[in-house]
Coordinates of C-alpha atoms in Angstrom, one line a residue:
X1 CA 43.8 -53.3 -16.4
X2 CA 40.1 -52.9 -17.0
X3 CA 39.5 -50.0 -19.4
X4 CA 36.7 -49.0 -18.2
X5 CA 35.7 -46.2 -15.3
X6 CA 32.3 -45.3 -13.6
X7 CA 31.4 -42.4 -12.7
X8 CA 28.9 -41.7 -10.2
X9 CA 27.2 -38.2 -10.3
X10 CA 25.4 -37.6 -7.3
X11 CA 23.0 -34.2 -8.0
X12 CA 20.5 -32.1 -6.1
X13 CA 17.7 -34.3 -7.3
X14 CA 19.1 -37.4 -8.6
X15 CA 21.9 -40.0 -8.1
X16 CA 23.5 -40.9 -11.1
X17 CA 26.1 -43.4 -12.2
X18 CA 27.6 -43.7 -16.1
X19 CA 30.1 -46.3 -17.3
X20 CA 32.5 -44.8 -19.7
X21 CA 35.1 -46.7 -22.0
X22 CA 38.4 -45.3 -23.0
X23 CA 37.0 -43.7 -25.6
X24 CA 34.4 -41.8 -23.3
X25 CA 31.5 -43.7 -25.2
X26 CA 29.0 -44.6 -22.5
X27 CA 28.9 -47.7 -22.0
X28 CA 25.8 -48.0 -19.5
X29 CA 24.3 -45.7 -16.6
X30 CA 21.3 -45.9 -14.4
X31 CA 19.1 -42.8 -12.5
X32 CA 17.7 -43.0 -8.8
X33 CA 16.1 -39.7 -8.3
X34 CA 15.0 -39.3 -4.4
X35 CA 13.0 -37.2 -1.8
X36 CA 13.2 -33.4 -1.2
X37 CA 13.0 -31.7 2.3
X38 CA 11.6 -28.1 2.7
X39 CA 10.9 -28.3 7.0
X40 CA 9.9 -24.5 6.6
X41 CA 10.6 -21.6 3.6
X42 CA 13.9 -21.3 2.6
X43 CA 15.0 -24.2 4.0
X44 CA 16.4 -27.3 1.9
X45 CA 17.7 -31.0 3.2
X46 CA 17.7 -34.6 2.0
X47 CA 17.9 -37.6 4.1
X48 CA 21.7 -38.6 3.8
X49 CA 20.6 -42.1 4.1
X50 CA 17.9 -41.9 1.3
X51 CA 20.6 -39.9 -0.6
X52 CA 23.1 -42.8 -0.5
X53 CA 20.8 -45.2 -1.2
X54 CA 20.1 -43.7 -3.9
X55 CA 23.4 -43.6 -5.3
X56 CA 24.1 -46.8 -4.8
X57 CA 21.0 -48.4 -6.6
X58 CA 22.3 -46.3 -9.3
X59 CA 25.4 -47.7 -9.1
X60 CA 24.6 -51.6 -8.7
X61 CA 22.3 -51.0 -12.0
X62 CA 24.4 -49.3 -14.4
X63 CA 27.2 -52.3 -13.6
X64 CA 24.6 -54.8 -13.9
X65 CA 23.3 -53.9 -17.2
X66 CA 26.7 -53.4 -18.4
X67 CA 27.3 -56.5 -18.7
X68 CA 30.5 -56.3 -17.7
X69 CA 32.5 -57.8 -14.9
X70 CA 34.6 -56.0 -12.0
X71 CA 37.5 -56.7 -13.3
X72 CA 37.2 -54.9 -16.1
X73 CA 36.7 -51.6 -14.2
X74 CA 39.6 -49.8 -13.7
X75 CA 38.0 -47.4 -10.9
X76 CA 35.1 -45.1 -9.7
X77 CA 34.9 -41.7 -10.0
X78 CA 32.3 -39.4 -8.0
X79 CA 31.0 -36.4 -8.0
X80 CA 28.6 -34.6 -6.5
X81 CA 26.5 -31.6 -5.3
X82 CA 29.0 -29.3 -3.4
X83 CA 28.6 -27.4 0.4
X84 CA 25.6 -30.2 1.2
X85 CA 26.5 -31.0 4.8
X86 CA 26.7 -34.3 6.7
X87 CA 27.6 -34.4 10.0
X88 CA 27.5 -38.4 11.3
X89 CA 28.5 -40.9 14.1
X90 CA 31.9 -41.9 14.0
X91 CA 31.0 -45.6 14.9
X92 CA 28.1 -46.2 13.8
X93 CA 27.9 -44.4 10.4
X94 CA 24.5 -43.2 11.2
X95 CA 23.7 -39.0 10.2
X96 CA 22.9 -36.8 13.0
X97 CA 20.4 -34.4 11.4
X98 CA 19.4 -34.3 8.1
X99 CA 21.8 -33.4 5.0
X100 CA 21.4 -29.5 4.8
X101 CA 21.5 -28.6 1.2
X102 CA 24.0 -25.9 -0.5
X103 CA 20.4 -23.8 -1.9
X104 CA 19.5 -23.8 2.0
X105 CA 18.9 -20.2 3.6
X106 CA 19.0 -21.4 7.2
X107 CA 22.0 -19.5 8.4
X108 CA 21.9 -16.3 6.2
X109 CA 21.4 -14.4 10.4
X110 CA 24.3 -15.9 11.1
X111 CA 26.4 -15.0 8.1
X112 CA 25.0 -11.6 8.6
X113 CA 26.6 -12.1 12.2
X114 CA 30.0 -13.3 11.3
X115 CA 30.3 -10.4 8.7
X116 CA 29.6 -7.5 11.3
X117 CA 32.3 -9.6 13.6
X118 CA 35.1 -8.5 10.4
X119 CA 34.6 -12.1 9.3
X120 CA 34.7 -11.1 5.5
X121 CA 38.4 -10.1 4.7
X122 CA 39.7 -13.0 6.4
X123 CA 37.3 -15.5 4.7
X124 CA 37.7 -13.6 0.8
X125 CA 41.5 -13.8 1.1
X126 CA 41.8 -17.0 3.2
X127 CA 39.7 -19.3 1.2
X128 CA 38.2 -16.9 -2.3
X129 CA 34.6 -17.3 -0.6
X130 CA 32.3 -14.6 0.1
X131 CA 30.6 -15.3 3.6
X132 CA 27.1 -16.8 2.5
X133 CA 24.6 -19.6 3.7
X134 CA 25.5 -21.2 0.4
X135 CA 28.3 -22.3 2.0
X136 CA 29.0 -25.6 4.5
X137 CA 30.8 -24.1 7.4
X138 CA 27.6 -22.1 8.9
X139 CA 25.9 -25.0 8.3
X140 CA 27.9 -27.2 10.0
X141 CA 27.7 -25.2 12.9
X142 CA 23.9 -25.5 12.9
X143 CA 23.5 -28.3 13.1
X144 CA 26.8 -28.3 16.1
X145 CA 24.4 -25.7 17.4
X146 CA 20.9 -27.0 17.3
X147 CA 21.1 -30.8 17.7
X148 CA 21.5 -32.4 21.2
X149 CA 24.6 -33.5 22.1
X150 CA 26.4 -33.5 18.4
X151 CA 28.6 -30.1 19.4
X152 CA 29.9 -32.3 22.9
X153 CA 30.3 -35.3 20.1
X154 CA 31.9 -33.2 17.5
X155 CA 34.6 -32.2 20.5
X156 CA 35.1 -35.5 22.0
X157 CA 35.6 -36.7 17.7
X158 CA 33.0 -39.2 17.6
X159 CA 31.5 -37.3 14.9
X160 CA 32.6 -36.6 11.1
X161 CA 31.7 -33.8 8.8
X162 CA 32.0 -34.2 5.2
X163 CA 30.1 -32.3 1.8
X164 CA 28.9 -35.4 -0.4
X165 CA 32.4 -37.0 -1.3
X166 CA 33.0 -37.8 1.2
X167 CA 29.9 -39.4 2.5
X168 CA 29.8 -41.3 -0.4
X169 CA 33.8 -42.6 -0.1
X170 CA 33.2 -42.8 3.6
X171 CA 30.3 -45.5 3.3
X172 CA 32.2 -47.1 -0.3
X173 CA 35.2 -48.1 1.5
X174 CA 33.6 -49.3 5.1
X175 CA 34.0 -46.1 6.8
X176 CA 38.0 -46.9 5.9
X177 CA 38.9 -43.3 4.6
X178 CA 37.6 -40.2 4.9
X179 CA 38.7 -37.7 2.9
X180 CA 37.5 -34.3 0.6
X181 CA 39.1 -33.4 -3.2
X182 CA 40.0 -30.0 -2.6
X183 CA 37.6 -28.9 -5.1
X184 CA 34.9 -29.8 -2.8
X185 CA 37.1 -28.9 0.7
X186 CA 37.2 -25.3 -1.2
X187 CA 33.8 -25.1 -0.2
X188 CA 33.4 -24.7 2.8
X189 CA 34.5 -21.4 3.6
X190 CA 36.8 -23.3 6.1
X191 CA 39.6 -23.5 3.5
X192 CA 42.7 -22.0 2.9
X193 CA 43.0 -22.3 -1.4
X194 CA 46.9 -21.0 -1.5
X195 CA 48.1 -23.6 1.0
X196 CA 45.8 -26.3 0.3
X197 CA 44.9 -26.5 4.3
X198 CA 42.1 -26.1 7.1
X199 CA 42.6 -23.1 8.6
X200 CA 42.8 -23.1 11.6
X201 CA 41.7 -19.8 12.4
X202 CA 38.5 -19.6 10.9
X203 CA 37.7 -22.7 12.2
X204 CA 38.3 -21.4 15.6
X205 CA 36.4 -18.1 14.8
X206 CA 33.3 -20.5 13.6
X207 CA 33.7 -22.9 16.3
X208 CA 33.7 -25.8 14.4
X209 CA 36.4 -28.7 15.8
X210 CA 39.7 -29.3 13.3
X211 CA 38.8 -33.4 14.0
X212 CA 35.8 -33.3 12.8
X213 CA 37.2 -32.4 9.1
X214 CA 37.5 -35.2 6.5
X215 CA 41.9 -35.3 4.8
X216 CA 41.7 -32.8 2.3
X217 CA 43.1 -34.8 -0.7
X218 CA 44.7 -33.9 -4.8
X219 CA 41.4 -34.7 -7.3
X220 CA 43.1 -37.8 -8.8
X221 CA 44.6 -41.0 -6.8
X222 CA 43.6 -43.8 -4.9
X223 CA 41.6 -42.7 -2.2
X224 CA 40.8 -46.6 -1.2
X225 CA 38.8 -49.6 -2.3
X226 CA 35.1 -51.1 -2.5
X227 CA 34.2 -52.5 1.1
X228 CA 31.3 -54.1 0.8
X229 CA 30.6 -53.8 4.4
X230 CA 28.4 -51.5 5.1
X231 CA 26.2 -52.5 1.7
X232 CA 26.2 -55.7 0.7
X233 CA 23.7 -56.1 -1.6
X234 CA 24.6 -52.8 -3.8
X235 CA 28.4 -53.7 -3.6
X236 CA 29.6 -57.0 -2.9
X237 CA 29.8 -57.3 -6.8
X238 CA 32.7 -54.5 -7.1
X239 CA 34.5 -55.3 -3.9
X240 CA 37.8 -54.1 -4.4
X241 CA 37.9 -51.5 -7.1
X242 CA 39.8 -48.5 -6.7
X243 CA 37.9 -45.3 -5.9
X244 CA 40.7 -42.9 -7.3
X245 CA 39.0 -39.8 -8.4
X246 CA 36.2 -37.0 -7.0
X247 CA 35.4 -33.4 -7.7
X248 CA 32.6 -31.2 -7.4
X249 CA 30.3 -30.7 -9.8
X250 CA 31.3 -27.5 -11.3
X251 CA 35.3 -28.0 -11.4
X252 CA 34.3 -31.6 -13.0
X253 CA 32.2 -30.2 -15.7
X254 CA 35.0 -27.8 -16.2
X255 CA 37.4 -30.5 -16.9
X256 CA 34.8 -33.0 -18.9
X257 CA 34.3 -29.7 -21.0
X258 CA 38.6 -29.7 -21.6
X259 CA 38.8 -26.0 -20.3
X260 CA 42.3 -26.7 -19.8
X261 CA 43.3 -23.0 -20.3
X262 CA 43.6 -20.0 -18.9
X263 CA 40.8 -18.4 -20.0
X264 CA 38.6 -21.6 -21.4
X265 CA 34.9 -21.1 -19.8
X266 CA 31.4 -23.2 -19.2
X267 CA 28.6 -22.6 -18.1
X268 CA 26.4 -26.0 -16.8
X269 CA 23.0 -25.6 -17.1
X270 CA 21.5 -27.9 -14.1
X271 CA 19.0 -27.2 -11.1
X272 CA 21.6 -24.1 -10.6
X273 CA 23.2 -22.3 -13.2
X274 CA 27.2 -22.7 -12.7
X275 CA 29.7 -20.6 -15.0
X276 CA 33.3 -21.1 -14.3
X277 CA 36.7 -19.8 -15.8
X278 CA 40.4 -21.8 -15.7
X279 CA 42.5 -19.2 -14.3
X280 CA 45.5 -21.2 -14.2
X281 CA 47.7 -21.7 -11.2
X282 CA 47.0 -18.4 -9.3
X283 CA 43.7 -18.1 -8.3
X284 CA 41.9 -14.8 -9.4
X285 CA 40.5 -12.4 -6.3
X286 CA 36.9 -11.0 -7.6
X287 CA 36.0 -7.3 -7.7
X288 CA 32.6 -8.2 -9.0
X289 CA 30.9 -10.5 -6.0
X290 CA 32.3 -13.6 -8.0
X291 CA 33.4 -16.4 -6.0
X292 CA 37.8 -18.1 -6.4
X293 CA 38.1 -21.9 -6.1
X294 CA 40.2 -24.8 -6.6
X295 CA 39.2 -26.5 -9.4
X296 CA 41.2 -29.1 -9.9
X297 CA 45.0 -30.3 -8.7
X298 CA 45.9 -33.6 -10.6
X299 CA 50.1 -33.0 -10.1
X300 CA 51.9 -30.8 -8.1
X301 CA 50.4 -27.4 -9.1
X302 CA 46.7 -27.0 -8.5
X303 CA 44.0 -25.3 -11.3
X304 CA 41.9 -22.7 -9.9
X305 CA 38.4 -21.6 -11.4
X306 CA 36.9 -17.5 -11.4
X307 CA 32.7 -19.1 -10.7
X308 CA 29.8 -17.6 -10.9
X309 CA 26.6 -19.2 -9.4
X310 CA 22.8 -19.5 -9.9
X311 CA 21.3 -21.0 -7.3
X312 CA 17.9 -21.6 -9.3
X313 CA 18.3 -22.9 -13.3
X314 CA 16.8 -25.7 -14.1
X315 CA 15.0 -26.1 -10.8
X316 CA 12.9 -22.9 -12.4
X317 CA 11.3 -24.8 -15.4
X318 CA 10.7 -28.1 -12.6
X319 CA 9.5 -24.7 -10.4
X320 CA 6.5 -24.4 -13.3
X321 CA 6.0 -28.4 -13.0
X322 CA 5.7 -29.5 -9.9
X323 CA 4.1 -26.6 -8.0
X324 CA 2.2 -24.6 -10.9
X325 CA 1.3 -27.9 -13.1
X326 CA 1.9 -25.7 -16.5
X327 CA 3.6 -28.8 -18.0
X328 CA 3.8 -32.2 -17.5
X329 CA 7.2 -32.6 -18.1
X330 CA 10.4 -30.2 -18.8
X331 CA 10.9 -31.1 -22.2
X332 CA 7.0 -29.4 -22.4
X333 CA 8.8 -26.6 -21.3
X334 CA 10.5 -26.2 -24.3
X335 CA 7.3 -27.3 -27.1
X336 CA 5.6 -24.1 -25.3
X337 CA 8.3 -21.6 -24.9
X338 CA 9.0 -22.3 -29.2
X339 CA 5.1 -21.0 -29.9
X340 CA 5.7 -17.9 -29.2
X341 CA 8.5 -15.5 -30.8
X342 CA 9.4 -13.5 -27.7
X343 CA 8.1 -13.7 -23.6
X344 CA 5.9 -11.1 -24.5
X345 CA 6.9 -8.9 -22.2
X346 CA 6.8 -11.1 -19.2
X347 CA 9.8 -11.8 -16.9
X348 CA 10.7 -14.5 -13.9
X349 CA 13.0 -13.9 -11.4
X350 CA 13.7 -17.4 -9.7
X351 CA 15.1 -16.0 -6.5
X352 CA 12.8 -18.7 -5.0
X353 CA 16.0 -19.1 -2.4
X354 CA 17.7 -15.4 -2.6
X355 CA 20.0 -14.4 -5.7
X356 CA 23.8 -15.6 -6.3
X357 CA 26.9 -13.9 -8.4
X358 CA 26.3 -11.4 -9.3
X359 CA 24.4 -10.1 -6.4
X360 CA 24.5 -12.3 -3.4
X361 CA 21.4 -11.1 -2.0
X362 CA 19.7 -13.6 0.6
X363 CA 16.7 -11.4 1.1
X364 CA 15.5 -11.6 -2.5
X365 CA 12.5 -13.8 -3.5
X366 CA 10.8 -15.0 -6.9
X367 CA 8.8 -12.8 -8.8
X368 CA 6.8 -12.6 -12.3
X369 CA 6.5 -9.2 -13.9
X370 CA 5.4 -7.8 -16.8
X371 CA 2.0 -9.9 -17.1
X372 CA -1.1 -8.7 -19.1
X373 CA -4.2 -9.7 -19.9
X374 CA -2.9 -11.5 -23.0
X375 CA 0.1 -12.9 -21.4
X376 CA -0.6 -17.0 -21.3
X377 CA 1.6 -20.1 -20.4
X378 CA 3.8 -20.1 -23.9
X379 CA 5.2 -16.4 -22.6
X380 CA 5.5 -18.0 -19.3
X381 CA 7.5 -20.5 -20.3
X382 CA 9.5 -18.7 -22.0
X383 CA 10.2 -16.2 -19.5
X384 CA 11.4 -18.9 -17.7
X385 CA 13.9 -20.2 -20.3
X386 CA 14.9 -16.9 -20.6
X387 CA 15.5 -16.2 -16.8
X388 CA 17.9 -18.8 -17.0
X389 CA 19.8 -17.3 -20.0
X390 CA 19.7 -13.3 -18.2
X391 CA 21.4 -15.2 -15.1
X392 CA 23.8 -16.7 -16.3
X393 CA 24.9 -13.1 -18.8
X394 CA 25.2 -12.1 -15.6
X395 CA 27.7 -14.0 -14.6
X396 CA 29.4 -13.5 -18.0
X397 CA 29.7 -9.5 -17.4
X398 CA 30.8 -9.9 -13.9
X399 CA 33.4 -12.3 -15.1
X400 CA 35.1 -10.7 -17.8
X401 CA 35.1 -7.5 -16.0
X402 CA 37.4 -9.4 -13.2
X403 CA 39.5 -11.5 -15.7
X404 CA 39.4 -9.6 -19.4
X405 CA 40.7 -6.6 -20.4
X406 CA 44.3 -5.6 -20.3
X407 CA 45.6 -6.9 -17.6
X408 CA 43.1 -9.9 -16.9
X409 CA 42.1 -8.8 -13.4
X410 CA 44.3 -9.1 -10.2
X411 CA 46.5 -12.1 -10.2
X412 CA 45.7 -13.3 -14.2
X413 CA 48.4 -14.8 -15.7
X414 CA 48.3 -12.9 -19.2
X415 CA 50.8 -14.7 -20.5
X416 CA 49.2 -18.3 -20.3
X417 CA 46.4 -17.0 -22.7
X418 CA 48.3 -17.7 -26.0
X419 CA 47.0 -16.2 -29.0
X420 CA 43.8 -15.9 -28.1
X421 CA 43.7 -12.4 -26.7
X422 CA 46.2 -9.5 -26.7
X423 CA 46.7 -6.6 -24.0
X424 CA 43.9 -4.8 -23.8
X425 CA 41.4 -6.3 -26.3
X426 CA 38.3 -6.0 -25.9
X427 CA 37.5 -9.0 -25.1
X428 CA 38.6 -11.7 -23.4
X429 CA 36.3 -14.2 -23.7
X430 CA 35.5 -15.7 -27.2
X431 CA 32.7 -18.9 -26.8
X432 CA 30.9 -20.4 -23.8
X433 CA 30.6 -24.1 -24.0
X434 CA 27.3 -25.5 -22.3
X435 CA 26.7 -28.3 -20.7
X436 CA 23.7 -29.8 -17.7
X437 CA 20.7 -31.0 -18.3
X438 CA 19.2 -28.0 -19.3
X439 CA 21.3 -27.4 -21.9
X440 CA 19.4 -29.3 -24.4
X441 CA 17.2 -26.4 -24.7
X442 CA 18.1 -24.6 -28.5
X443 CA 15.6 -22.1 -27.7
X444 CA 17.4 -21.4 -24.3
X445 CA 21.2 -21.7 -26.4
X446 CA 20.2 -19.5 -28.8
X447 CA 19.0 -16.7 -26.3
X448 CA 21.8 -17.0 -24.5
X449 CA 23.5 -16.5 -27.3
X450 CA 22.3 -13.3 -28.7
X451 CA 22.2 -11.9 -24.9
X452 CA 26.4 -12.7 -24.7
X453 CA 27.0 -11.8 -28.4
X454 CA 29.7 -14.6 -29.1
X455 CA 29.1 -18.3 -29.7
X456 CA 27.6 -21.0 -27.5
X457 CA 29.0 -24.3 -27.8
X458 CA 26.8 -27.9 -26.8
X459 CA 29.2 -30.7 -27.1
X460 CA 27.8 -33.8 -28.2
X461 CA 28.3 -35.7 -24.5
X462 CA 26.1 -33.2 -22.4
X463 CA 27.3 -35.5 -19.4
X464 CA 30.9 -33.4 -19.0
X465 CA 30.1 -33.7 -15.2
X466 CA 30.4 -37.2 -15.2
X467 CA 33.1 -37.2 -17.6
X468 CA 35.2 -35.2 -15.3
X469 CA 34.7 -37.4 -12.5
X470 CA 35.2 -40.8 -14.9
X471 CA 38.6 -37.9 -16.8
X472 CA 40.0 -38.0 -12.9
X473 CA 40.1 -41.6 -11.9
X474 CA 40.5 -42.6 -15.5
X475 CA 44.1 -40.6 -14.6
X476 CA 45.1 -42.5 -11.5
X477 CA 44.0 -45.9 -13.1
X478 CA 46.4 -45.4 -16.9
X479 CA 43.5 -45.0 -18.4
X480 CA 44.6 -42.0 -19.7
X481 CA 48.5 -40.8 -19.8
X482 CA 47.2 -37.0 -19.5
X483 CA 44.6 -34.3 -19.3
X484 CA 45.5 -33.3 -23.0
X485 CA 44.8 -37.2 -24.4
X486 CA 41.3 -37.1 -22.7
X487 CA 40.7 -33.8 -23.2
X488 CA 41.2 -35.2 -27.1
X489 CA 37.9 -37.5 -27.2
X490 CA 35.6 -34.6 -26.7
X491 CA 33.6 -33.7 -29.7
X492 CA 31.2 -30.9 -30.3
X493 CA 27.2 -31.5 -31.3
X494 CA 25.9 -27.9 -31.9
X495 CA 27.5 -24.3 -32.2
X496 CA 24.9 -21.4 -31.6
X497 CA 25.7 -17.8 -33.3
X498 CA 24.6 -14.6 -32.3
X499 CA 21.8 -13.0 -33.9
X500 CA 21.4 -9.7 -32.2
X501 CA 22.7 -6.9 -31.8
X502 CA 24.8 -4.8 -29.3
X503 CA 22.0 -2.1 -28.7
X504 CA 19.1 -5.0 -28.7
X505 CA 21.6 -7.1 -26.4
X506 CA 21.3 -3.8 -23.6
X507 CA 17.9 -3.2 -24.3
X508 CA 16.8 -6.8 -23.2
X509 CA 19.7 -6.8 -20.4
X510 CA 18.7 -3.7 -18.9
X511 CA 14.8 -4.8 -18.9
X512 CA 16.3 -7.9 -16.8
X513 CA 17.8 -5.5 -14.0
X514 CA 14.6 -3.7 -13.8
X515 CA 13.2 -7.3 -12.4
X516 CA 15.6 -7.9 -10.4
X517 CA 15.8 -4.8 -9.0
X518 CA 12.6 -5.2 -8.3
X519 CA 13.1 -8.4 -6.5
X520 CA 15.8 -7.8 -4.1
X521 CA 16.0 -7.5 -0.6
X522 CA 12.3 -8.9 -0.6
X523 CA 11.6 -10.1 2.2
X524 CA 13.4 -7.4 4.7
X525 CA 10.5 -5.6 3.4
X526 CA 8.1 -7.4 5.8

């Protein structure tokens, strides 16, 4: 049996493939960007064929550069941008419309109508989610209602729906396997997270034919094997390799960070920012705008997570690079920000596609506030990095309110906290684990620690999303015998200790909340 695992990391702006050895070290990697499509303000799409081609190109490139043979590969694990919605023809394999990306806000009005119809409570109770354009269900409905013949074909069983994991697995197996893992299924707004099954009542309420939905499956098991029928130019050399692990990008990062105990928390600083806390075998119902999802299931009992989402994190750095031209590379943002002591009173609220948790304001829009004649690009660069940390601080505060204090919120199993907290303790969270592309910024992580008043740690391998996908596949393939053995491979690169006091933290957050208030509900004011 081979001892290497290939992880496919299909993200919002690029597709990557990484090959890990049994010690968790990277043997090879390849990254291929693909275009973003913005048909209208607030709309975001991808061409599914371009997305697939970029992922297969990255897969082939990493494998070719590694010098390995197919027999050296024990399995393939997949991790992906979640909620992004694709519908394709069951027989031709051709998409009927572009992928509607998780950031897209086109169904905001549809969501308002569903809330007015009284669906908010059933959705929350069954799926752990709030009704929002973020999730897949209203995106599916939009395609069915707006693409000619789509609904009729779906009702006849001629169309298939999938999030990106399903689309990749279906193509990698030559159209033989139509599945989605539990973590991705739980982000559709159609999945009962306790029964681990599609909910017929919600499908009926949203007028979505159940026959188009993939089979929900655990995160670590054999789904199928690579078949080169569709893409021989990329897949012939990999024919027959097991595809045996899958998870949405954020649960994969939680697993890749070794957050195996209830109360363990991480934040991924990617295109968006995503803070997840392991809540054990019981989903926690949030009272502060957070979400409950299945994190993973590697055996009989699912592990749940409490989650908060920031729609625009690292994408804010891309914005000042690509749209404003203030910087020529993402790293230059850190260089500029380091040339000033602070943001000079400048605040950036990057609500380009609304605000996620804990605000859930679909009508907020981006704002730059506090400008004076002395403000310059250095202050804006600093404010961009700080905006990411402020948004994460909002999530952590909400999460502690839900899962902290004497009872850790509704449904939290306090007995599983070991000795790290006690009933009535003021802080459950003692550390935030950071990963993702933007976590390379020392300035931002130091500011994050200052805002939270707790250490922020960065792993030696910041590729924790891909590593988590590799972990799920490696468990199914026998490379690692247990999640604990896998987690023992992790090493820490740096720990950022807080330097500010409680008064300073409170002042900064109060100023941030004033800025958020200015950006809230913006397009409703027209």
